[in-house]
Short mmCIF file of C-alpha atoms and ligand atoms in Angstrom, two decimals:
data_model
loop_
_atom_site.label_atom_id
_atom_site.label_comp_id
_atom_site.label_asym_id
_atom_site.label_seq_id
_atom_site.Cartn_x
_atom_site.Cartn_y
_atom_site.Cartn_z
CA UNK N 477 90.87 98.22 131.23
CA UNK N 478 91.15 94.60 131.18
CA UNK N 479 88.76 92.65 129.02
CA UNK N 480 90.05 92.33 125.62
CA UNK N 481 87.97 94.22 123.30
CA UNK N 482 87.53 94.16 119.55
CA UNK N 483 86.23 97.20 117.40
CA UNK N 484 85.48 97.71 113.93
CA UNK N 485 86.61 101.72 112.89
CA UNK N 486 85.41 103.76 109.77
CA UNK N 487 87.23 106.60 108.95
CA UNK N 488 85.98 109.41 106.11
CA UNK N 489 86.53 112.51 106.93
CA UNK N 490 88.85 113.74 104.25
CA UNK N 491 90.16 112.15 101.36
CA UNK N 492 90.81 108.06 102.20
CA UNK N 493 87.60 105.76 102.94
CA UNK N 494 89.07 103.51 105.27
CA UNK N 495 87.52 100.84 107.92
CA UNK N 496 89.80 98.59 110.03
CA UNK N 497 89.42 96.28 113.02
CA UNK N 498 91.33 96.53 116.13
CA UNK N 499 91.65 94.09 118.95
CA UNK N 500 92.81 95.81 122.25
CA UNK N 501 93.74 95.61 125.81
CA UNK N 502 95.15 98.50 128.14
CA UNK N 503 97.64 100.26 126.13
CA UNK N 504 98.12 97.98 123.72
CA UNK N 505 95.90 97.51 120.47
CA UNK N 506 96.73 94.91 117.88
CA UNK N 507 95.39 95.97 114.20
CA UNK N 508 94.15 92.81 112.68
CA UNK N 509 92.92 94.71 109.54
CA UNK N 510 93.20 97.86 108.01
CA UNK N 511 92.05 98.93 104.47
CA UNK N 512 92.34 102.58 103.25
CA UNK N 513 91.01 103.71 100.08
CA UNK N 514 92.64 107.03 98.92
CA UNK N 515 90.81 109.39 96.19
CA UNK N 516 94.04 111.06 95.09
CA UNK N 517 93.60 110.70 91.56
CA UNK N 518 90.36 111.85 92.10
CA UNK N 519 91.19 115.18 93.40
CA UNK N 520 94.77 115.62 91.60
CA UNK N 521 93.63 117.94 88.49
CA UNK N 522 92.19 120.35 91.29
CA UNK N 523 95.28 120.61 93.32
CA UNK N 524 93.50 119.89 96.10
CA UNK N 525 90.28 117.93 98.14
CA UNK N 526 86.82 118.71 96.57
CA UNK N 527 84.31 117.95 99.34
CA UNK N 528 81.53 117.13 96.73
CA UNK N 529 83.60 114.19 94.59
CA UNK N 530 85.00 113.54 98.39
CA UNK N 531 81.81 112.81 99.53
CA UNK N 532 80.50 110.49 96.50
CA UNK N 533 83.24 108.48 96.52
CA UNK N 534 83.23 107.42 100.15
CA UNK N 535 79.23 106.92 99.65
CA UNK N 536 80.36 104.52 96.96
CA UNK N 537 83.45 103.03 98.84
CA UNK N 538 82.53 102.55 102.68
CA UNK N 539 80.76 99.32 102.40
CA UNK N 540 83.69 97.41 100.41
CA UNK N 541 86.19 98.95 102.91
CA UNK N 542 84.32 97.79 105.74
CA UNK N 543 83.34 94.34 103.74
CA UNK N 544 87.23 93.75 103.25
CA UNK N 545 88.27 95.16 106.57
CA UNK N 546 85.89 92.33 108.05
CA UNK N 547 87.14 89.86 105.66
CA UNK N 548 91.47 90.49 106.27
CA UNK N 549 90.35 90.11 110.13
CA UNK N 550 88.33 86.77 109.33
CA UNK N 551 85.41 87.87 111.39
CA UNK N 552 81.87 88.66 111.18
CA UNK N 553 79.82 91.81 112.46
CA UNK N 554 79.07 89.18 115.10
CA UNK N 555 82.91 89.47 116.54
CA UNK N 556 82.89 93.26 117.07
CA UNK N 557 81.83 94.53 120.34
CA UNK N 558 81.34 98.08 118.71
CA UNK N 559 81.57 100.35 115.92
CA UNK N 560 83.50 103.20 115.99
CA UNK N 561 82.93 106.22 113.23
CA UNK N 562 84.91 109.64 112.56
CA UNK N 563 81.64 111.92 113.60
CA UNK N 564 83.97 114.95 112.86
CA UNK N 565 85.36 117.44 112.37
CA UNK N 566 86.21 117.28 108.56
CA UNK N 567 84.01 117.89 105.36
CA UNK N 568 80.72 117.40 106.51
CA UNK N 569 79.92 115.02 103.76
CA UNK N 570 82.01 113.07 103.85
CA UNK N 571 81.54 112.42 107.51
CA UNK N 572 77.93 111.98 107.04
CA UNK N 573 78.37 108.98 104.40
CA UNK N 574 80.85 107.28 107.23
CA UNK N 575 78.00 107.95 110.13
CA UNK N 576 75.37 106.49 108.18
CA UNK N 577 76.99 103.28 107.13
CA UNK N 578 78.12 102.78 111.12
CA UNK N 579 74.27 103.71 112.17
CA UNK N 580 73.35 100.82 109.73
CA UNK N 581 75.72 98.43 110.83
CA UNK N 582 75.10 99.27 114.61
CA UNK N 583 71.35 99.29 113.74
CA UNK N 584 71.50 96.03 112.01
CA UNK N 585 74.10 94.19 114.11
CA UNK N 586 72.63 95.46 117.91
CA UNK N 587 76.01 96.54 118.52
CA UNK N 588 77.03 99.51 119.82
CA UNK N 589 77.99 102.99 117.90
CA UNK N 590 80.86 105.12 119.28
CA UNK N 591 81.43 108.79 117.55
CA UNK N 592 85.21 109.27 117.67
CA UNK N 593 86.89 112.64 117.01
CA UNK N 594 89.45 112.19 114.27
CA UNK N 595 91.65 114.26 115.89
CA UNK N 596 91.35 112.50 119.16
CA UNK N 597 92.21 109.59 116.39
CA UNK N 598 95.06 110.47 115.66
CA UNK N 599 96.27 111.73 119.23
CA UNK N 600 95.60 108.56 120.67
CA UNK N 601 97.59 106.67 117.96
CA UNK N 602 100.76 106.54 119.98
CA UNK N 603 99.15 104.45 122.42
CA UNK N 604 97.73 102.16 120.30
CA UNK N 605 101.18 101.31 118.20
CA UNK N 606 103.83 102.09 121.34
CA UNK N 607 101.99 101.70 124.29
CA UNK N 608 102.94 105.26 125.45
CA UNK N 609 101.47 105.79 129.45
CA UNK N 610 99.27 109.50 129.73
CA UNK N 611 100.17 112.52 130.02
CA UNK N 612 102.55 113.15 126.68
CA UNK N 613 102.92 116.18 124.05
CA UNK N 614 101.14 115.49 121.13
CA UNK N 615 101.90 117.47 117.86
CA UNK N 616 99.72 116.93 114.79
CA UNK N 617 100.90 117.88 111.47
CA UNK N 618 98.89 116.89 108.18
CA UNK N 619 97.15 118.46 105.85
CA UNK N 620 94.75 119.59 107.61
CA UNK N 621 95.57 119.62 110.96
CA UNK N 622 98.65 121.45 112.99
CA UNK N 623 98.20 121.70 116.99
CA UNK N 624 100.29 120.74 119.88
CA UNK N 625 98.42 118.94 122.65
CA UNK N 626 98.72 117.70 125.88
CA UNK N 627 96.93 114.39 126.21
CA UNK N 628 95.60 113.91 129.64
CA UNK N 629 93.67 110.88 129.43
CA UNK N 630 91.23 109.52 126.60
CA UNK N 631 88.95 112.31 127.00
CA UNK N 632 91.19 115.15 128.06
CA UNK N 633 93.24 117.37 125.86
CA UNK N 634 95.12 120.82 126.19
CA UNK N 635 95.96 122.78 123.23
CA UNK N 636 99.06 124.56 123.57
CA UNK N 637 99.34 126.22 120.20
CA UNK N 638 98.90 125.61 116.39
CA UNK N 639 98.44 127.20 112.81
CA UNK N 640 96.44 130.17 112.93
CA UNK N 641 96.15 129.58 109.32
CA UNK N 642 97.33 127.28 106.95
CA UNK N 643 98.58 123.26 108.28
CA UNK N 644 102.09 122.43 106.62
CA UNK N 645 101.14 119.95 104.37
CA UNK N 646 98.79 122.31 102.89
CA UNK N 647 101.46 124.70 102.36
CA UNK N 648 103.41 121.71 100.97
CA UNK N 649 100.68 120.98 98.59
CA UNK N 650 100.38 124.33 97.22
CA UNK N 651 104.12 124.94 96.93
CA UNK N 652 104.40 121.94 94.79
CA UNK N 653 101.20 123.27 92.86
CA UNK N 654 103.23 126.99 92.58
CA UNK N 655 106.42 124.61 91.03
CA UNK N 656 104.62 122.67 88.87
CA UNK N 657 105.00 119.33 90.64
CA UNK N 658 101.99 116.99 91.11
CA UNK N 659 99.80 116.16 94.56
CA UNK N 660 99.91 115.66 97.37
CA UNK N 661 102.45 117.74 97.07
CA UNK N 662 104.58 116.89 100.22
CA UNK N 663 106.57 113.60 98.90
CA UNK N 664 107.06 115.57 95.60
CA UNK N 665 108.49 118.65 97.27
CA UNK N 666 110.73 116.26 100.12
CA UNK N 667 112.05 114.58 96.78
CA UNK N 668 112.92 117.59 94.84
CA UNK N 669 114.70 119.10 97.79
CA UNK N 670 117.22 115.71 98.13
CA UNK N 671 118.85 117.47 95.26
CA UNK N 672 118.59 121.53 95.85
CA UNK N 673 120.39 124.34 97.91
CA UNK N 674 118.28 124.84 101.34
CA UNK N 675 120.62 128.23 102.13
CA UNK N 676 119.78 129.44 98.72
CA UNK N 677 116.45 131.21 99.36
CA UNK N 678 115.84 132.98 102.56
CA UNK N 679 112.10 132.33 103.52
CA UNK N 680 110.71 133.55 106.89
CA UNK N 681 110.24 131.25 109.95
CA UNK N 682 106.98 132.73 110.79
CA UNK N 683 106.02 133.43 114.49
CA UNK N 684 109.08 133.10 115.27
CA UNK N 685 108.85 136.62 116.94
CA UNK N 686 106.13 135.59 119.26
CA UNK N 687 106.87 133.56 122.40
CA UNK N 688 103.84 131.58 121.73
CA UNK N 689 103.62 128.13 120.46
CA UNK N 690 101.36 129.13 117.42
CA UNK N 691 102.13 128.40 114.14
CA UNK N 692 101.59 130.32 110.87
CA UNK N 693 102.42 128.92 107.21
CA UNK N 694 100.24 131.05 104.63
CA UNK N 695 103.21 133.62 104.43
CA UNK N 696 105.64 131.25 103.52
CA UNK N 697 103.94 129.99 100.81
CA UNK N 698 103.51 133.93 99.66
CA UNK N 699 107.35 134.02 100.14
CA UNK N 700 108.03 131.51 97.68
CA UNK N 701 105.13 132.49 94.79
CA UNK N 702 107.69 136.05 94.87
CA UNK N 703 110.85 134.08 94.63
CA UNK N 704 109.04 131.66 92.18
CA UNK N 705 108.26 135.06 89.86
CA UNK N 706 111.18 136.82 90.53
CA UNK N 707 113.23 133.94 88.72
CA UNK N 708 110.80 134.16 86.02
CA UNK N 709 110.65 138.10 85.54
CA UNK N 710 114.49 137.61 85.71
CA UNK N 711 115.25 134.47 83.43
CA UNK N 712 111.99 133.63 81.43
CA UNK N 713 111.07 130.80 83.50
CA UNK N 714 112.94 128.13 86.36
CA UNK N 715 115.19 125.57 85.68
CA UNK N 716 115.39 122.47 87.38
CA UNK N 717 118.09 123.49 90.10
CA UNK N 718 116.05 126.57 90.99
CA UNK N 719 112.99 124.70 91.33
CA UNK N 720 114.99 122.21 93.30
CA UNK N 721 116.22 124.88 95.66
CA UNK N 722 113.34 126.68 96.47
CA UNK N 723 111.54 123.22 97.50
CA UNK N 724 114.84 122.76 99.94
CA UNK N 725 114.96 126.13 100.74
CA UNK N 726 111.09 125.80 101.68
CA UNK N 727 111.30 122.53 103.55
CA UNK N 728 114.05 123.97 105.67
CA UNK N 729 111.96 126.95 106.71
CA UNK N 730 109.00 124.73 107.83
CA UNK N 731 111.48 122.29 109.62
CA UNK N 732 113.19 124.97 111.50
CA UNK N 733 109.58 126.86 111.93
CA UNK N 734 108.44 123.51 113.60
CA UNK N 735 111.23 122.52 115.87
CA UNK N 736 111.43 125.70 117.49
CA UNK N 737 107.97 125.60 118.70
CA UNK N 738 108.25 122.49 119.43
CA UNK N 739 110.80 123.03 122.12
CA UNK N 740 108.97 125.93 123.63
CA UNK N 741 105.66 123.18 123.37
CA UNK N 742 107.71 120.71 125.65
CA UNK N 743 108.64 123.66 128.41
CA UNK N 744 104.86 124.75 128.19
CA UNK N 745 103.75 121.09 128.54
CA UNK N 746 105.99 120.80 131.75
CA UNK N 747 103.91 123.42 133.55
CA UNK N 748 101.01 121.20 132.64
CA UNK N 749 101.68 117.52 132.94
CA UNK N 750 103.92 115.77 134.76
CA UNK N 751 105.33 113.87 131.36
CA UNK N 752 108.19 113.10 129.11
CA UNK N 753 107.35 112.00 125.76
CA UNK N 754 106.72 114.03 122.38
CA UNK N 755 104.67 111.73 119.84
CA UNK N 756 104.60 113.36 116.13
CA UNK N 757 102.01 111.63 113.84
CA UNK N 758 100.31 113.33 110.32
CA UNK N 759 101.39 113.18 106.86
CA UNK N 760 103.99 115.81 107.24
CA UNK N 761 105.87 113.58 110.33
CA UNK N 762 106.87 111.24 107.25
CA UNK N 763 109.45 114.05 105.86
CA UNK N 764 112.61 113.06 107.12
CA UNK N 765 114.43 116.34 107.31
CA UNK N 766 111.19 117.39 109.30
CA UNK N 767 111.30 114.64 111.36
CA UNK N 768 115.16 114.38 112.19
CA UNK N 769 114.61 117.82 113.37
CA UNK N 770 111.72 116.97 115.94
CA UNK N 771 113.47 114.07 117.40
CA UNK N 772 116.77 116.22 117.66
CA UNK N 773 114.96 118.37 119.22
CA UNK N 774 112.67 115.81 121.77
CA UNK N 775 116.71 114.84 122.45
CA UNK N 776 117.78 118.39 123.27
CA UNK N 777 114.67 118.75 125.62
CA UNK N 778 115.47 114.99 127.27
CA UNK N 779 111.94 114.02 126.37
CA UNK N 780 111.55 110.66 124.69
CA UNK N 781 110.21 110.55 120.51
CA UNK N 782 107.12 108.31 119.28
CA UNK N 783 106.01 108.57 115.65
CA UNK N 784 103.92 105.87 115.11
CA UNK N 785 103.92 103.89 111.35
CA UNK N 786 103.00 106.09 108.51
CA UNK N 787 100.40 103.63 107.74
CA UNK N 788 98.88 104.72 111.51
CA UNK N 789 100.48 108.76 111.57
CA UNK N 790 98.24 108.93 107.94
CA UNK N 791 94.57 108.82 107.93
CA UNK N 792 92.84 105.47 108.40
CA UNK N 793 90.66 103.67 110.36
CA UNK N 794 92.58 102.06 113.13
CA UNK N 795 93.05 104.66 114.54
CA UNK N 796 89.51 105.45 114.76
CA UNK N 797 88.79 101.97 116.50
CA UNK N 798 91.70 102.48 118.50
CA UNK N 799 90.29 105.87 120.34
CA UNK N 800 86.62 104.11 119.86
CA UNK N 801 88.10 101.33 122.11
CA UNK N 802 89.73 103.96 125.06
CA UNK N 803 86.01 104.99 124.74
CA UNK N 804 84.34 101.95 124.75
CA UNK N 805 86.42 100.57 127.36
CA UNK N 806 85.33 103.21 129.87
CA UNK N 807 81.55 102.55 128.99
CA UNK N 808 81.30 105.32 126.97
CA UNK N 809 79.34 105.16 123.97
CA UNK N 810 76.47 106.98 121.65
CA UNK N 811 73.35 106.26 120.10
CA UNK N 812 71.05 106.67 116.48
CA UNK N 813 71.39 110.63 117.54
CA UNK N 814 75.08 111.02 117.40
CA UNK N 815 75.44 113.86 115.07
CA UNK N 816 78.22 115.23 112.75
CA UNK N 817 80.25 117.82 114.02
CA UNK N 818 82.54 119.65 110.73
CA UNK N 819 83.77 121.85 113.71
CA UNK N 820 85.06 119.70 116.95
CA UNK N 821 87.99 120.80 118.83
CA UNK N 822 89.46 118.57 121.34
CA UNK N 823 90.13 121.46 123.69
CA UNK N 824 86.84 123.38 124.37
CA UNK N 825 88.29 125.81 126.32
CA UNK N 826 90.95 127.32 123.73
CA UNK N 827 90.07 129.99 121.74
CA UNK N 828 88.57 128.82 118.46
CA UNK N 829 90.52 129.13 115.29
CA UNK N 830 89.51 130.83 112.27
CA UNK N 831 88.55 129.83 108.91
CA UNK N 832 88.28 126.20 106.65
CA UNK N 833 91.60 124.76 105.06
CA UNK N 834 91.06 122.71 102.07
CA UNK N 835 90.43 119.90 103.57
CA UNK N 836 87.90 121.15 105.83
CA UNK N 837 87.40 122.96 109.22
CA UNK N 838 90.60 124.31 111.55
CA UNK N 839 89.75 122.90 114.50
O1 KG4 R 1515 97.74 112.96 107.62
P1 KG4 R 1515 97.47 113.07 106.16
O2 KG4 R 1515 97.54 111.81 105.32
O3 KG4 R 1515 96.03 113.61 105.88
C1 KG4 R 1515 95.44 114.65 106.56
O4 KG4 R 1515 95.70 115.80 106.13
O5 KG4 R 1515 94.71 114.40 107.53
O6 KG4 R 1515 98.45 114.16 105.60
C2 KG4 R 1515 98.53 114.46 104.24
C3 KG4 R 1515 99.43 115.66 104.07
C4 KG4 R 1515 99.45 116.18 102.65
O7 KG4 R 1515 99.27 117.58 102.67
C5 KG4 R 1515 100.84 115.80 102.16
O8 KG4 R 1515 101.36 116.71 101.21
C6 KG4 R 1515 101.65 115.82 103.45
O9 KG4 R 1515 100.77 115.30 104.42
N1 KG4 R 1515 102.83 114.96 103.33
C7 KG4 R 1515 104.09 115.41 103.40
C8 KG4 R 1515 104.93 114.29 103.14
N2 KG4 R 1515 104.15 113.20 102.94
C9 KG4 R 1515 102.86 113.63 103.06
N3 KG4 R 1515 104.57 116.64 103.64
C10 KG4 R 1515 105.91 116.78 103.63
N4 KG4 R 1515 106.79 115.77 103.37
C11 KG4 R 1515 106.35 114.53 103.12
N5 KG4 R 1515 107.20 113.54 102.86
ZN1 ZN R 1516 93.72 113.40 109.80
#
C-alpha cells in the first residue's frame, strides 16, 4: 500500500453509534475524527444491552455521528474515498440501521461501500495505532467477544481458542449486577476490588484442567452468586468489605484464568506464525490488574505487548475505517447487496461456538 487513503467508518453493532474518519498509509492510520455515542443509560435499569432500544437509538443517532465525524475532520463526503460499515456480527438491528445509512451515503456520494467485520475491527486495531508488522497473537476480551487469534494478514485469521460461553466483561457485568453495583459493571467491580481481599474467596480458574486455550466464565459467576448467598444465609446481608472482597477475589480469578491461556496461546501461535507480539484490545484490556498480568506474562514468553488506546481497544468507528482501509487498499470492496451477517467468524474453519451473549452472537 502506498497511496494515502482516507475512509469514513460507522460502527453499530452493540451498544455505541459511532462514525469516524481515518486517513491511512501502510501500517500507519492517523484518526482525524472519531465520535462515539454510548446508550448506557439507556440500557442500565436492564443490567444489560436490549437489542430493540439498541437498535432505535442508533436509527436515531447514526446520521449526527457521521454529520460530526465529517465535521471534527473538516471534510466533506467528497474527501472520503470509501465508506466502511460494521456488516456484523452483533445484534442484527442494530447492524442493519449502520448498513443502511452507509448504503445511502455510498449511494448518494458514488463512493464506494466496504462491509467490515467488527471483529476483524478490532483485530486490526494494533496496526492502525502501533504500526505492528503481520503475523501477531491477537486476544479479544469485551463484552461480547473473548478469542485468541492469529492475524495472518488483513483477511486471514486463526482462532486458537476462546469462551465457550460467557466473554469476561459479561461476567463482569453480571457480578456487579449479583453485588448491587451499577453497569457496565467492569469499572465498578475493578474499583471495588482496589479496596478488598483477592485471597479471601476461592473461585475456580475454569479450564484450567484442559490443555486447550478455551476459555469458560459462566461458572465463575455461579461461584460467586453461592458465596454472595452464603454471606447472606450467614449474616443477613453483605457489608461493604465482603462485597469488596468478592469483586477482588473475582477479578483475580479472571486475571489468573486469562494469563494462563494466554501463555499456552503464544506457544500455540509459534507453531503457526513465525511472530512475536501479543496485542490485547476490548473493554476488559482496560483493567489494570488484568492487564499487568498479560503483559507479565507477553514478558515471561519474550513476546512484545500492544494494547492500543482505550478509546481504540473500546468499540468505535476507527477502527472500522481502519480494517475498511487494509480492505480498500487491496481493491477489495462490496456493493448495494452486502448483507448483515449477526453470525461472522473470522476463522471459518474453527468449529462454531454455541449460543448468543447479551450483546449478541458468539462468534
Ligand atoms: O469492548 P467493549 O467496550 O464493548 C464490547 O463488548 O464490544 O467492552 C465492554 C465491556 C463491558 O462488559 C465492561 O464491563 C468491560 O468491557 N469493562 C471492564 C472494564 N472496563 C470495561 N471489565 C473489567 N475491568 C474494567 N476496568
Ligand atoms: Zn466490539
Amino acid at each position: 500500500m502506498t497511496q494515502t487513503l482516507t475512509i469514513l467508518g460507522i460502527e453499530s453493532s452493540c451498544d455505541d453509534t459511532a462514525a469516524a474518519v481515518v486517513r491511512g498509509q501502510d501500517a500507519h492510520g492517523e484518526v482525524l475524527s472519531s465520535i462515539v455515542v454510548g446508550q448506557e443509560e439507556l440500557h442500565a435499569a436492564y443490567g444489560g444491552v436490549v437489542p430493540e432500544i439498541a437498535a432505535r437509538a442508533h436509527a436515531e443517532q447514526l446520521d449526527i455521528a457521521v454529520e460530526k465525524a465529517l465535521e471534527d475532520a473538516q471534510m466533506t463526503l467528497n474527501d472520503i474515498d470509501a465508506i466502511a460499515v460494521t456488516a456484523g456480527p452483533g445484534l442484527i438491528g442494530g447492524v442493519v440501521s449502520g448498513m443502511m445509512c452507509a448504503k445511502g451515503l455510498s449511494a448518494g456520494s458514488g463512493r464506494p461501500l466496504i462491509g467490515v467485520n467488527h471483529l476483524a475491527g478490532h483485530a486490526l486495531t494494533p496496526r492502525m495505532t502501533d504500526g505492528i508488522a503481520f503475523p501477531y497473537l491477537m486476544l479479544l476480551v469485551s463484552g461480547g467477544h473473548c478469542q485468541f487469534l492469529a492475524v495472518l494478514s488483513e483477511t486471514e485469521f486463526r482462532r486458537i481458542g476462546g469462551t465457550i460461553d460467557d466473554a469476561p466483561g459479561e461476567a463482569f457485568d453480571k457480578t456487579a449486577k449479583l453485588l448491587g453495583l451499577g453497569y457496565p459493571g467492569g469499572p465498578l467491580v475493578e474499583q471495588a476490588a482496589v479496596n478488598g481481599d483477592e485471597k479471601r474467596f476461592k473461585f475456580p480458574r475454569p479450564l484450567l484442567d484442559r490443555p486447550d486455550c478455551d476459555l469458560s466464565f459462566s461458572g465463575l459467576k455461579t461461584a460467586l452468586r453461592r458465596a454472595r448467598d452464603l454471606l447472606i444465609a450467614d449474616q443477613g446481608g453483605i457489608t461493604v468489605q465482603d462485597r469488596n472482597d468478592l469483586c477482588a477475589s473475582f477479578q483475580l480469578a479472571v486475571a489468573d484464568t486469562l494469563a494462563e491461556k494466554t501463555r499456552r496461546a503464544i506457544i500455540a501461535f509459534r507453531d503457526i506464525a513465525d511472530g512475536n507480539t501479543l496485542a490485547v484490545a476490548g473493554g476488559v484490556a482496560a483493567n489494570q490488574v488484568i492487564a499487568d498480568k498479560l503483559r507479565e506474562t507477553a514478558r515471561d514468553q519474550d513476546v512484545g505487548f500492544v494494547s492500543p488506546p482505550l478509546k481504540y481497544c473500546t468499540d468505535n468507528g476507527a477502527m472500522i475505517a481502519w480494517a475498511g482501509l487494509e480492505r480498500f487498499a487491496n481493491g477489495d470492496t462490496d456493493d448495494m447487496t452486502l448483507s448483515a451477517r449477526p453470525r461472522w467468524p473470522l476463522d471459518q474453519s474453527a468449529t462454531p461456538m454455541l449460543g448468543s451473549g447479551k450483546k449478541g452472537a458468539k462468534a
